[in-house]
Coordinates of C-alpha atoms and ligand atoms in Angstrom, one line a residue:
X1 CA 122.0 112.2 -125.0
X2 CA 118.2 112.4 -124.5
X3 CA 117.8 110.0 -127.3
X4 CA 120.1 107.6 -125.9
X5 CA 118.5 107.7 -122.6
X6 CA 114.9 107.0 -124.0
X7 CA 116.4 104.1 -126.1
X8 CA 118.2 102.9 -122.8
X9 CA 114.9 103.0 -120.8
X10 CA 112.8 101.2 -123.6
X11 CA 115.5 98.6 -123.8
X12 CA 115.2 98.1 -120.0
X13 CA 111.3 97.9 -120.3
X14 CA 111.7 95.1 -123.1
X15 CA 114.3 93.3 -121.0
X16 CA 112.1 93.6 -117.9
X17 CA 109.2 92.1 -119.9
X18 CA 111.3 89.3 -121.2
X19 CA 113.0 88.3 -118.0
X20 CA 109.8 87.8 -116.0
X21 CA 109.0 85.2 -118.9
X22 CA 105.9 84.8 -117.1
X23 CA 103.6 86.9 -119.4
X24 CA 102.9 83.8 -121.5
X25 CA 102.7 81.4 -118.9
X26 CA 99.4 79.2 -118.7
X27 CA 97.8 79.6 -115.3
X28 CA 95.5 76.6 -113.9
X29 CA 93.0 77.5 -111.2
X30 CA 92.8 74.6 -108.8
X31 CA 89.6 74.5 -106.4
X32 CA 89.7 72.0 -103.6
X33 CA 86.7 71.6 -101.1
X34 CA 88.5 71.6 -97.7
X35 CA 91.7 71.2 -95.8
X36 CA 89.9 69.5 -92.9
X37 CA 90.3 66.0 -94.6
X38 CA 93.7 64.8 -95.6
X39 CA 93.0 63.4 -98.7
X40 CA 92.1 66.9 -100.3
X41 CA 95.3 68.3 -99.1
X42 CA 97.3 65.5 -100.9
X43 CA 95.2 66.1 -104.1
X44 CA 96.0 69.9 -103.8
X45 CA 99.7 69.0 -103.5
X46 CA 99.9 66.2 -106.1
X47 CA 98.1 68.3 -108.9
X48 CA 100.1 71.3 -108.1
X49 CA 103.4 69.6 -108.3
X50 CA 102.5 67.9 -111.6
X51 CA 101.2 71.0 -113.1
X52 CA 104.2 72.9 -112.2
X53 CA 106.4 70.1 -113.6
X54 CA 104.8 70.9 -116.9
X55 CA 105.4 74.3 -116.6
X56 CA 102.1 75.7 -115.6
X57 CA 101.5 78.3 -113.0
X58 CA 98.9 77.1 -110.3
X59 CA 96.4 79.0 -108.3
X60 CA 95.3 76.4 -105.7
X61 CA 92.6 77.5 -103.2
X62 CA 90.3 75.6 -100.4
X63 CA 86.8 76.8 -99.6
X64 CA 86.8 75.1 -96.1
X65 CA 83.4 73.5 -96.8
X66 CA 81.6 76.8 -97.6
X67 CA 80.1 76.7 -101.2
X68 CA 79.6 80.6 -101.2
X69 CA 83.5 80.8 -100.7
X70 CA 83.9 78.6 -103.5
X71 CA 81.5 80.8 -105.9
X72 CA 83.9 83.9 -105.1
X73 CA 87.1 82.0 -105.6
X74 CA 85.8 80.9 -109.0
X75 CA 84.9 84.5 -109.6
X76 CA 88.1 85.9 -108.7
X77 CA 90.1 83.3 -110.8
X78 CA 88.0 84.3 -113.8
X79 CA 88.9 88.1 -113.2
X80 CA 92.5 87.1 -112.8
X81 CA 92.5 85.6 -116.2
X82 CA 93.2 81.8 -115.4
X83 CA 93.3 79.6 -118.5
X84 CA 91.5 76.4 -117.1
X85 CA 89.9 75.6 -114.0
X86 CA 90.0 72.2 -112.1
X87 CA 87.1 72.1 -109.6
X88 CA 86.3 70.0 -106.7
X89 CA 83.0 71.4 -105.6
X90 CA 81.9 71.6 -102.0
X91 CA 78.4 71.6 -103.1
X92 CA 78.2 70.0 -106.8
X93 CA 75.0 72.1 -107.7
X94 CA 75.9 75.4 -106.3
X95 CA 78.4 76.6 -109.0
X96 CA 76.1 77.2 -111.8
X97 CA 76.5 80.9 -112.1
X98 CA 80.2 81.2 -111.8
X99 CA 80.7 78.3 -114.1
X100 CA 78.6 79.8 -116.7
X101 CA 80.8 83.1 -116.4
X102 CA 83.9 80.8 -117.0
X103 CA 82.3 79.6 -120.0
X104 CA 81.5 83.0 -121.2
X105 CA 85.2 83.8 -120.9
X106 CA 86.2 80.5 -122.6
X107 CA 87.8 79.0 -119.6
X108 CA 87.6 75.2 -119.9
X109 CA 86.6 73.2 -116.5
X110 CA 87.3 69.9 -115.4
X111 CA 85.3 68.4 -112.8
X112 CA 87.6 66.9 -110.3
X113 CA 86.6 63.9 -108.0
X114 CA 83.2 65.3 -107.4
X115 CA 80.7 66.0 -110.3
X116 CA 79.7 69.5 -111.2
X117 CA 75.9 69.3 -111.6
X118 CA 73.3 71.4 -113.1
X119 CA 75.8 73.1 -115.6
X120 CA 76.8 72.7 -119.3
X121 CA 80.2 74.3 -118.5
X122 CA 82.2 71.3 -117.5
X123 CA 84.2 69.5 -120.3
X124 CA 85.4 66.4 -118.6
X125 CA 85.1 64.5 -115.2
X126 CA 88.2 62.7 -113.6
X127 CA 87.4 60.4 -110.6
X128 CA 87.1 57.0 -109.3
X129 CA 84.5 54.4 -109.8
X130 CA 82.2 55.6 -107.2
X131 CA 79.4 53.0 -107.5
X132 CA 82.6 50.6 -107.3
X133 CA 83.7 52.0 -103.9
X134 CA 80.3 51.0 -102.3
X135 CA 80.4 47.6 -104.0
X136 CA 83.9 47.0 -102.6
X137 CA 82.9 48.2 -99.2
X138 CA 79.7 45.9 -99.2
X139 CA 81.6 42.9 -100.8
X140 CA 84.2 43.1 -98.0
X141 CA 81.5 42.9 -95.4
X142 CA 79.7 40.0 -97.2
X143 CA 82.9 38.1 -97.2
X144 CA 84.3 38.9 -93.8
X145 CA 81.2 38.1 -92.1
X146 CA 80.4 35.2 -94.5
X147 CA 77.0 36.4 -94.8
X148 CA 76.0 33.7 -97.5
X149 CA 76.2 31.3 -94.8
X150 CA 75.5 33.2 -91.5
X151 CA 72.7 31.6 -89.3
X152 CA 72.6 34.5 -87.1
X153 CA 71.3 38.0 -87.9
X154 CA 73.8 40.6 -87.6
X155 CA 73.0 44.3 -86.4
X156 CA 73.9 46.8 -89.1
X157 CA 73.8 50.4 -89.0
X158 CA 74.1 52.7 -92.3
X159 CA 76.0 56.0 -92.7
X160 CA 76.1 58.0 -95.9
X161 CA 78.1 61.0 -97.0
X162 CA 76.8 64.4 -97.9
X163 CA 73.6 64.7 -99.9
X164 CA 75.2 67.8 -101.9
X165 CA 78.0 65.5 -103.2
X166 CA 77.1 63.4 -106.2
X167 CA 79.6 60.8 -105.2
X168 CA 77.8 60.2 -101.9
X169 CA 74.7 58.7 -103.6
X170 CA 77.0 56.7 -105.8
X171 CA 79.0 55.1 -102.9
X172 CA 75.4 54.5 -100.9
X173 CA 73.9 52.9 -104.0
X174 CA 76.9 50.6 -104.7
X175 CA 76.7 49.4 -101.1
X176 CA 73.1 49.1 -100.4
X177 CA 72.5 47.5 -103.6
X178 CA 75.2 44.7 -102.7
X179 CA 73.7 44.5 -99.2
X180 CA 69.9 44.4 -99.9
X181 CA 69.7 40.7 -100.5
X182 CA 71.2 40.1 -97.0
X183 CA 68.9 42.5 -95.4
X184 CA 66.1 40.9 -97.0
X185 CA 67.1 37.4 -96.2
X186 CA 67.6 38.4 -92.5
X187 CA 71.2 37.9 -92.4
X188 CA 71.5 41.5 -91.6
X189 CA 69.0 43.6 -89.3
X190 CA 68.9 47.3 -89.0
X191 CA 67.7 47.9 -85.4
X192 CA 67.3 51.8 -85.9
X193 CA 65.2 51.1 -89.1
X194 CA 67.2 53.9 -90.6
X195 CA 68.3 52.9 -94.3
X196 CA 67.0 55.5 -96.8
X197 CA 69.6 57.8 -98.1
X198 CA 68.3 61.1 -96.8
X199 CA 68.1 59.6 -93.2
X200 CA 71.7 58.3 -93.2
X201 CA 73.3 61.1 -95.2
X202 CA 75.9 63.2 -93.3
X203 CA 75.9 66.8 -94.2
X204 CA 79.4 67.8 -95.2
X205 CA 80.8 64.4 -94.4
X206 CA 81.1 65.8 -90.8
X207 CA 82.3 63.2 -88.5
X208 CA 81.0 64.8 -85.2
X209 CA 77.4 65.0 -87.0
X210 CA 77.8 61.2 -87.6
X211 CA 79.1 60.6 -84.1
X212 CA 75.9 62.2 -82.6
X213 CA 73.8 60.1 -84.8
X214 CA 75.3 57.1 -83.6
X215 CA 75.1 58.2 -79.8
X216 CA 71.4 58.5 -80.5
X217 CA 70.9 55.2 -82.2
X218 CA 72.8 53.2 -79.5
X219 CA 70.6 55.1 -76.8
X220 CA 67.4 54.3 -78.8
X221 CA 67.8 50.8 -79.9
X222 CA 70.8 49.0 -78.2
X223 CA 69.9 48.8 -74.7
X224 CA 69.9 44.8 -74.9
X225 CA 71.9 44.1 -78.3
X226 CA 75.1 44.9 -79.8
X227 CA 76.1 46.8 -82.9
X228 CA 77.9 44.0 -85.2
X229 CA 78.4 45.9 -88.4
X230 CA 78.5 49.6 -89.5
X231 CA 78.8 50.6 -93.3
X232 CA 80.5 53.9 -93.2
X233 CA 81.4 55.8 -96.3
X234 CA 84.5 57.8 -95.2
X235 CA 87.1 57.3 -92.6
X236 CA 86.6 60.3 -90.3
X237 CA 83.0 59.4 -89.9
X238 CA 84.1 55.6 -89.2
X239 CA 86.3 57.1 -86.4
X240 CA 83.3 59.3 -85.2
X241 CA 81.2 56.0 -85.1
X242 CA 84.1 54.3 -83.1
X243 CA 84.3 57.0 -80.6
X244 CA 80.5 57.0 -80.1
X245 CA 80.8 53.0 -79.6
X246 CA 83.6 53.4 -77.1
X247 CA 81.9 56.2 -75.1
X248 CA 78.9 53.6 -74.9
X249 CA 81.4 51.0 -73.3
X250 CA 82.5 48.9 -76.3
X251 CA 86.2 47.9 -75.8
X252 CA 88.9 47.9 -78.8
X253 CA 88.1 44.2 -78.9
X254 CA 84.5 44.2 -79.4
X255 CA 83.8 47.0 -81.9
X256 CA 81.9 46.3 -84.9
X257 CA 83.1 45.5 -88.3
X258 CA 83.3 48.7 -90.1
X259 CA 84.1 50.0 -93.4
X260 CA 85.8 53.5 -94.5
X261 CA 87.0 55.3 -97.4
X262 CA 90.4 57.3 -98.3
X263 CA 92.9 55.6 -96.3
X264 CA 93.7 58.2 -94.1
X265 CA 96.7 57.9 -91.8
X266 CA 94.4 58.1 -88.8
X267 CA 92.3 55.4 -90.1
X268 CA 95.0 53.1 -91.4
X269 CA 96.6 53.3 -87.8
X270 CA 93.3 52.2 -86.3
X271 CA 93.1 49.3 -88.8
X272 CA 96.7 48.4 -87.9
X273 CA 95.4 48.7 -84.2
X274 CA 92.5 46.3 -84.9
X275 CA 89.7 48.9 -84.5
X276 CA 88.6 50.2 -87.8
X277 CA 88.2 47.0 -90.2
X278 CA 88.9 48.3 -93.7
X279 CA 89.0 51.3 -95.7
X280 CA 88.9 52.0 -99.6
X281 CA 92.3 53.4 -101.0
X282 CA 91.9 55.9 -103.7
X283 CA 95.4 56.5 -105.2
X284 CA 95.2 60.5 -105.4
X285 CA 98.5 60.4 -107.4
X286 CA 96.9 58.5 -110.2
X287 CA 93.9 61.0 -110.0
X288 CA 96.2 63.9 -110.3
X289 CA 98.0 62.3 -113.1
X290 CA 94.9 61.7 -115.1
X291 CA 93.9 65.2 -114.6
X292 CA 96.8 66.7 -115.7
X293 CA 96.8 64.8 -118.8
X294 CA 93.3 66.0 -119.5
X295 CA 94.4 69.5 -119.1
X296 CA 97.1 69.2 -121.6
X297 CA 94.9 67.7 -123.8
X298 CA 92.2 70.2 -123.3
X299 CA 94.7 73.2 -123.9
X300 CA 96.4 71.6 -127.0
X301 CA 93.0 71.1 -128.5
X302 CA 93.0 67.4 -128.3
X303 CA 90.5 64.9 -127.1
X304 CA 91.4 62.7 -124.0
X305 CA 90.3 59.2 -123.7
X306 CA 87.5 58.7 -121.5
X307 CA 86.3 55.5 -120.2
X308 CA 82.8 56.4 -119.0
X309 CA 80.1 57.9 -121.1
X310 CA 77.1 56.5 -119.4
X311 CA 77.2 56.9 -115.6
X312 CA 77.7 60.7 -114.9
X313 CA 74.6 62.6 -115.8
X314 CA 75.0 66.0 -114.1
X315 CA 71.4 67.1 -114.7
X316 CA 72.2 68.9 -117.9
X317 CA 74.2 66.2 -119.8
X318 CA 76.2 63.0 -119.4
X319 CA 79.6 64.3 -118.6
X320 CA 82.6 62.3 -120.4
X321 CA 84.3 60.6 -117.6
X322 CA 87.6 59.0 -116.8
X323 CA 87.4 56.7 -113.8
X324 CA 90.1 55.1 -111.8
X325 CA 89.7 51.8 -109.9
X326 CA 89.8 52.0 -105.9
X327 CA 90.9 49.1 -103.8
X328 CA 90.0 47.8 -100.4
X329 CA 92.7 47.7 -97.7
X330 CA 92.7 46.2 -94.4
X331 CA 95.3 44.6 -91.9
X332 CA 96.3 42.1 -94.6
X333 CA 97.2 44.2 -97.3
X334 CA 98.1 47.6 -96.2
X335 CA 101.7 46.9 -96.2
X336 CA 102.0 46.3 -100.0
X337 CA 99.2 48.8 -101.2
X338 CA 100.1 51.7 -99.2
X339 CA 103.7 51.3 -98.1
X340 CA 105.2 49.3 -100.9
X341 CA 103.6 51.6 -103.3
X342 CA 105.2 54.5 -101.7
X343 CA 102.0 56.4 -100.8
X344 CA 103.0 56.4 -97.2
X345 CA 106.4 55.6 -95.3
X346 CA 106.3 53.1 -92.6
X347 CA 106.9 55.8 -90.1
X348 CA 104.2 57.7 -91.1
X349 CA 101.9 54.8 -90.0
X350 CA 103.9 54.2 -87.0
X351 CA 105.2 50.6 -88.1
Ligands
LIG401 C1 85.3 61.8 -102.1 C2 85.9 60.9 -101.0 C3 86.0 61.6 -99.5 C4 84.6 62.4 -99.6 C5 84.7 63.4 -98.4 C6 84.0 62.2 -101.7 O1 83.7 63.3 -102.7 O2 85.1 61.0 -103.3 O3 86.9 60.3 -101.4 O4 85.8 60.6 -98.7 O5 84.3 63.2 -100.8 O6 85.8 64.3 -98.5

């Protein structure tokens, strides 16, 4: 009887082990920078959905723009024994220590949209053509304002992203390299004189910081002139700049020509309403797909196909990269680009 009981208990233990089925499940740790921006929420959702479809377990965490939180999150994930990490850093250079711990634990790391810098512990980088984002923004301005032929000089103000995000410098360089000839020819003037990256950068992409900077620029430089053009790298910064201009008395119809990035719902609505002029659409569904493809290849010991082996030097080495093409969106093409592609419904955009 006792023997029977022991075998029965052993049988139940084995069964319960099997029925969980989870013991062999591969777990992917996904670290995103913040939930305060719409795009990162979408990124988290798409990546999780695709990984789960492929049978992976997912640990998704947001660091709410705090680099130290992200350090702890990576350490915890290593302790829990995740099999691979996908990281979109808050501060690209702040994760050297936890990433070297991941390397020691043989956990591969994929850099997601933002480059992980000052580390050897990154296998691949999956992102958009970041320099291309800036070029698209600037070329849009060149064409829209006909800068090739303009006789008057237009007043431009320049904003950039967060200095601890490697992308910010790429966006800025792409845009400023393209606008430079027009600044030199006088087709564009920058009344504030603020054009170098350090001065125009916006820590943590914070819209309120940009709004305050715009308030100060208007007060100090625009008592007798109007802002005609604003180069903004990011939709919430653009909306912050627009709020500042409105507080200074600009009406919807005399706002400057503005750029943006991410095709956030609030900004697309603003474009439809004729306030913000354009944005850059980065299809995060494609980014998620490309990333999950890299995850599978890395875990199967295969080599993903990369398309950029020159541009993304992270301070330690040039990280093999997959880039996806961004697209300019304005009033003329938002329907086909954002609604027909199924990215948003007409209801979400209020049309
Ligand atoms: C991303 C942009 C985003 C910005 C702010 C960048 O790293 O590439 O798409 O607008 O961060 O979140």
